[in-house]
Amino acid sequence: MNAILDQAAVHWAHIAPLLSEPTGDDEYDAKVEALDELLDTIGDDENHPLAGLAERLGDLIEAYDETHRPLPDASDIDVLRYLMKEHGVSQSGLPEIGAQPVVSAVLAGKRSLNWRQICELSDRFGVPTDAFRGPQTTRGQTRPAAGRPGATL
């Protein structure tokens, strides 16, 4: 056996549990905790020796989430309302969308969020732009989300 395989064999019992797919919530939680610790160690260093392990753990966690914890379908307005409530933000506290009357029109379904607004809201609340992927509701009608193929503005 070559030196790399010798080292892998010595450490495999400790590493293998990190590289396997979680089979339940306890294993999932352990992987999330391990990833949090790894990210604290790695920071922003993409060349860190453990960066590949962090990426693999992230992929395993994401796959588990998609299978076992799918996000409910929600309109962009529902997502915005939820984020406002969770962060204690009023209509007048969303300059990413515009003045209070513009925010009110968006929440009432009379106006749609545009791609710039979605990007700024994503940055502010720390959520992916896909969080606003749901169908937009405008004047009682549903249409594709802004910034997506087939969207009409």
PDB file of C-alpha atoms in Angstrom:
ATOM      1  CA  MET A   1       0.000   0.000   0.000  1.00  0.00           C
ATOM      2  CA  ASN A   2       1.349   3.449  -0.781  1.00  0.00           C
ATOM      3  CA  ALA A   3       1.883   6.136   1.878  1.00  0.00           C
ATOM      4  CA  ILE A   4      -1.332   8.045   1.131  1.00  0.00           C
ATOM      5  CA  LEU A   5      -3.467   4.919   1.473  1.00  0.00           C
ATOM      6  CA  ASP A   6      -1.603   4.014   4.666  1.00  0.00           C
ATOM      7  CA  GLN A   7      -2.510   7.411   6.126  1.00  0.00           C
ATOM      8  CA  ALA A   8      -6.116   7.088   4.938  1.00  0.00           C
ATOM      9  CA  ALA A   9      -6.405   3.660   6.555  1.00  0.00           C
ATOM     10  CA  VAL A  10      -5.130   5.013   9.884  1.00  0.00           C
ATOM     11  CA  HIS A  11      -7.605   7.913   9.915  1.00  0.00           C
ATOM     12  CA  TRP A  12     -10.555   6.379   8.029  1.00  0.00           C
ATOM     13  CA  ALA A  13     -12.563   5.377  11.104  1.00  0.00           C
ATOM     14  CA  HIS A  14     -12.613   9.039  12.155  1.00  0.00           C
ATOM     15  CA  ILE A  15     -13.311  10.522   8.723  1.00  0.00           C
ATOM     16  CA  ALA A  16     -15.782   8.040   7.228  1.00  0.00           C
ATOM     17  CA  PRO A  17     -18.758   9.151   9.370  1.00  0.00           C
ATOM     18  CA  LEU A  18     -18.321  12.703   8.063  1.00  0.00           C
ATOM     19  CA  LEU A  19     -18.399  11.564   4.439  1.00  0.00           C
ATOM     20  CA  SER A  20     -21.481   9.334   4.585  1.00  0.00           C
ATOM     21  CA  GLU A  21     -25.018  10.521   3.905  1.00  0.00           C
ATOM     22  CA  PRO A  22     -27.040  11.189   7.047  1.00  0.00           C
ATOM     23  CA  THR A  23     -29.675   8.530   7.657  1.00  0.00           C
ATOM     24  CA  GLY A  24     -31.647  10.482  10.237  1.00  0.00           C
ATOM     25  CA  ASP A  25     -31.988  13.773  12.049  1.00  0.00           C
ATOM     26  CA  ASP A  26     -29.323  12.940  14.651  1.00  0.00           C
ATOM     27  CA  GLU A  27     -26.695  12.265  11.975  1.00  0.00           C
ATOM     28  CA  TYR A  28     -27.863  15.342  10.078  1.00  0.00           C
ATOM     29  CA  ASP A  29     -27.491  17.514  13.197  1.00  0.00           C
ATOM     30  CA  ALA A  30     -24.007  16.080  13.815  1.00  0.00           C
ATOM     31  CA  LYS A  31     -22.980  16.970  10.254  1.00  0.00           C
ATOM     32  CA  VAL A  32     -24.358  20.504  10.603  1.00  0.00           C
ATOM     33  CA  GLU A  33     -22.408  20.938  13.845  1.00  0.00           C
ATOM     34  CA  ALA A  34     -19.249  19.559  12.229  1.00  0.00           C
ATOM     35  CA  LEU A  35     -19.678  21.915   9.255  1.00  0.00           C
ATOM     36  CA  ASP A  36     -20.141  24.894  11.576  1.00  0.00           C
ATOM     37  CA  GLU A  37     -16.899  24.015  13.371  1.00  0.00           C
ATOM     38  CA  LEU A  38     -15.089  23.509  10.072  1.00  0.00           C
ATOM     39  CA  LEU A  39     -16.265  26.853   8.752  1.00  0.00           C
ATOM     40  CA  ASP A  40     -15.120  28.556  11.972  1.00  0.00           C
ATOM     41  CA  THR A  41     -11.701  26.991  11.415  1.00  0.00           C
ATOM     42  CA  ILE A  42     -11.475  27.598   7.669  1.00  0.00           C
ATOM     43  CA  GLY A  43     -12.939  31.084   7.540  1.00  0.00           C
ATOM     44  CA  ASP A  44     -12.726  32.540   4.032  1.00  0.00           C
ATOM     45  CA  ASP A  45      -9.615  30.534   3.063  1.00  0.00           C
ATOM     46  CA  GLU A  46     -10.706  28.561   0.003  1.00  0.00           C
ATOM     47  CA  ASN A  47      -7.253  26.964  -0.107  1.00  0.00           C
ATOM     48  CA  HIS A  48      -7.443  25.628   3.445  1.00  0.00           C
ATOM     49  CA  PRO A  49      -6.641  21.890   3.585  1.00  0.00           C
ATOM     50  CA  LEU A  50     -10.119  21.175   4.982  1.00  0.00           C
ATOM     51  CA  ALA A  51     -12.040  23.269   2.435  1.00  0.00           C
ATOM     52  CA  GLY A  52     -12.878  20.175   0.373  1.00  0.00           C
ATOM     53  CA  LEU A  53     -14.296  18.436   3.441  1.00  0.00           C
ATOM     54  CA  ALA A  54     -16.460  21.464   4.215  1.00  0.00           C
ATOM     55  CA  GLU A  55     -17.752  21.460   0.641  1.00  0.00           C
ATOM     56  CA  ARG A  56     -18.580  17.740   0.829  1.00  0.00           C
ATOM     57  CA  LEU A  57     -20.382  18.175   4.154  1.00  0.00           C
ATOM     58  CA  GLY A  58     -22.352  21.069   2.705  1.00  0.00           C
ATOM     59  CA  ASP A  59     -23.381  18.911  -0.252  1.00  0.00           C
ATOM     60  CA  LEU A  60     -24.520  16.091   2.048  1.00  0.00           C
ATOM     61  CA  ILE A  61     -26.517  18.494   4.216  1.00  0.00           C
ATOM     62  CA  GLU A  62     -28.115  20.126   1.186  1.00  0.00           C
ATOM     63  CA  ALA A  63     -29.099  16.749  -0.300  1.00  0.00           C
ATOM     64  CA  TYR A  64     -30.683  15.702   3.003  1.00  0.00           C
ATOM     65  CA  ASP A  65     -32.558  19.003   3.233  1.00  0.00           C
ATOM     66  CA  GLU A  66     -33.917  18.679  -0.292  1.00  0.00           C
ATOM     67  CA  THR A  67     -35.132  15.141   0.359  1.00  0.00           C
ATOM     68  CA  HIS A  68     -36.329  15.355   3.962  1.00  0.00           C
ATOM     69  CA  ARG A  69     -37.021  19.033   4.552  1.00  0.00           C
ATOM     70  CA  PRO A  70     -38.324  20.541   1.333  1.00  0.00           C
ATOM     71  CA  LEU A  71     -39.262  24.183   1.463  1.00  0.00           C
ATOM     72  CA  PRO A  72     -42.975  24.828   1.099  1.00  0.00           C
ATOM     73  CA  ASP A  73     -44.135  26.653  -1.986  1.00  0.00           C
ATOM     74  CA  ALA A  74     -44.539  30.286  -1.063  1.00  0.00           C
ATOM     75  CA  SER A  75     -45.038  33.379  -3.142  1.00  0.00           C
ATOM     76  CA  ASP A  76     -42.443  36.120  -3.105  1.00  0.00           C
ATOM     77  CA  ILE A  77     -44.917  38.223  -1.104  1.00  0.00           C
ATOM     78  CA  ASP A  78     -45.267  35.469   1.519  1.00  0.00           C
ATOM     79  CA  VAL A  79     -41.482  35.248   1.821  1.00  0.00           C
ATOM     80  CA  LEU A  80     -41.180  39.022   2.166  1.00  0.00           C
ATOM     81  CA  ARG A  81     -43.900  39.154   4.829  1.00  0.00           C
ATOM     82  CA  TYR A  82     -42.209  36.349   6.758  1.00  0.00           C
ATOM     83  CA  LEU A  83     -38.811  38.059   6.638  1.00  0.00           C
ATOM     84  CA  MET A  84     -40.321  41.370   7.721  1.00  0.00           C
ATOM     85  CA  LYS A  85     -42.008  39.701  10.687  1.00  0.00           C
ATOM     86  CA  GLU A  86     -38.923  37.694  11.713  1.00  0.00           C
ATOM     87  CA  HIS A  87     -36.683  40.772  11.561  1.00  0.00           C
ATOM     88  CA  GLY A  88     -39.192  43.236  12.990  1.00  0.00           C
ATOM     89  CA  VAL A  89     -39.152  45.401   9.864  1.00  0.00           C
ATOM     90  CA  SER A  90     -42.007  47.702   8.942  1.00  0.00           C
ATOM     91  CA  GLN A  91     -42.993  48.773   5.444  1.00  0.00           C
ATOM     92  CA  SER A  92     -41.109  52.031   5.872  1.00  0.00           C
ATOM     93  CA  GLY A  93     -37.959  50.095   6.773  1.00  0.00           C
ATOM     94  CA  LEU A  94     -37.403  48.512   3.369  1.00  0.00           C
ATOM     95  CA  PRO A  95     -35.406  50.965   1.243  1.00  0.00           C
ATOM     96  CA  GLU A  96     -34.357  47.984  -0.902  1.00  0.00           C
ATOM     97  CA  ILE A  97     -37.859  48.054  -2.370  1.00  0.00           C
ATOM     98  CA  GLY A  98     -38.551  51.762  -2.218  1.00  0.00           C
ATOM     99  CA  ALA A  99     -40.707  54.189  -0.306  1.00  0.00           C
ATOM    100  CA  GLN A 100     -43.504  52.896   1.944  1.00  0.00           C
ATOM    101  CA  PRO A 101     -46.224  53.258  -0.740  1.00  0.00           C
ATOM    102  CA  VAL A 102     -44.162  51.082  -3.119  1.00  0.00           C
ATOM    103  CA  VAL A 103     -43.674  48.436  -0.403  1.00  0.00           C
ATOM    104  CA  SER A 104     -47.393  48.565   0.318  1.00  0.00           C
ATOM    105  CA  ALA A 105     -48.183  48.028  -3.364  1.00  0.00           C
ATOM    106  CA  VAL A 106     -45.813  45.036  -3.499  1.00  0.00           C
ATOM    107  CA  LEU A 107     -47.361  43.484  -0.384  1.00  0.00           C
ATOM    108  CA  ALA A 108     -50.843  44.050  -1.805  1.00  0.00           C
ATOM    109  CA  GLY A 109     -49.879  42.282  -5.026  1.00  0.00           C
ATOM    110  CA  LYS A 110     -50.269  45.413  -7.136  1.00  0.00           C
ATOM    111  CA  ARG A 111     -46.557  45.569  -7.995  1.00  0.00           C
ATOM    112  CA  SER A 112     -43.936  42.876  -8.476  1.00  0.00           C
ATOM    113  CA  LEU A 113     -40.453  42.735  -7.040  1.00  0.00           C
ATOM    114  CA  ASN A 114     -37.829  43.358  -9.706  1.00  0.00           C
ATOM    115  CA  TRP A 115     -34.466  41.593  -9.896  1.00  0.00           C
ATOM    116  CA  ARG A 116     -32.577  44.491  -8.255  1.00  0.00           C
ATOM    117  CA  GLN A 117     -34.977  44.506  -5.328  1.00  0.00           C
ATOM    118  CA  ILE A 118     -34.722  40.725  -4.961  1.00  0.00           C
ATOM    119  CA  CYS A 119     -30.908  40.908  -4.940  1.00  0.00           C
ATOM    120  CA  GLU A 120     -30.877  43.674  -2.341  1.00  0.00           C
ATOM    121  CA  LEU A 121     -33.414  41.875  -0.136  1.00  0.00           C
ATOM    122  CA  SER A 122     -31.361  38.711  -0.447  1.00  0.00           C
ATOM    123  CA  ASP A 123     -28.240  40.562   0.731  1.00  0.00           C
ATOM    124  CA  ARG A 124     -30.042  42.279   3.569  1.00  0.00           C
ATOM    125  CA  PHE A 125     -31.736  39.203   5.002  1.00  0.00           C
ATOM    126  CA  GLY A 126     -28.973  36.725   4.173  1.00  0.00           C
ATOM    127  CA  VAL A 127     -31.183  34.469   2.083  1.00  0.00           C
ATOM    128  CA  PRO A 128     -30.585  33.202  -1.447  1.00  0.00           C
ATOM    129  CA  THR A 129     -32.364  34.983  -4.262  1.00  0.00           C
ATOM    130  CA  ASP A 130     -34.161  31.671  -4.821  1.00  0.00           C
ATOM    131  CA  ALA A 131     -36.075  32.372  -1.605  1.00  0.00           C
ATOM    132  CA  PHE A 132     -38.110  34.716  -3.804  1.00  0.00           C
ATOM    133  CA  ARG A 133     -38.473  32.037  -6.494  1.00  0.00           C
ATOM    134  CA  GLY A 134     -42.114  31.320  -5.825  1.00  0.00           C
ATOM    135  CA  PRO A 135     -44.794  32.583  -8.125  1.00  0.00           C
ATOM    136  CA  GLN A 136     -45.489  36.262  -7.820  1.00  0.00           C
ATOM    137  CA  THR A 137     -49.018  37.335  -7.192  1.00  0.00           C
ATOM    138  CA  THR A 138     -50.097  40.476  -8.985  1.00  0.00           C
ATOM    139  CA  ARG A 139     -53.692  41.648  -8.745  1.00  0.00           C
ATOM    140  CA  GLY A 140     -54.867  38.135  -7.926  1.00  0.00           C
ATOM    141  CA  GLN A 141     -53.012  36.475 -10.805  1.00  0.00           C
ATOM    142  CA  THR A 142     -49.978  34.244 -10.513  1.00  0.00           C
ATOM    143  CA  ARG A 143     -47.064  34.558 -12.915  1.00  0.00           C
ATOM    144  CA  PRO A 144     -43.411  33.457 -13.013  1.00  0.00           C
ATOM    145  CA  ALA A 145     -41.008  35.161 -10.617  1.00  0.00           C
ATOM    146  CA  ALA A 146     -39.072  38.193 -11.836  1.00  0.00           C
ATOM    147  CA  GLY A 147     -35.596  37.536 -13.157  1.00  0.00           C
ATOM    148  CA  ARG A 148     -36.539  33.999 -14.147  1.00  0.00           C
ATOM    149  CA  PRO A 149     -36.931  32.606 -17.646  1.00  0.00           C
ATOM    150  CA  GLY A 150     -40.376  33.320 -18.924  1.00  0.00           C
ATOM    151  CA  ALA A 151     -40.925  36.211 -16.518  1.00  0.00           C
ATOM    152  CA  THR A 152     -42.867  39.137 -17.804  1.00  0.00           C
ATOM    153  CA  LEU A 153     -42.186  42.577 -16.405  1.00  0.00           C
TER     154      LEU A 153
END
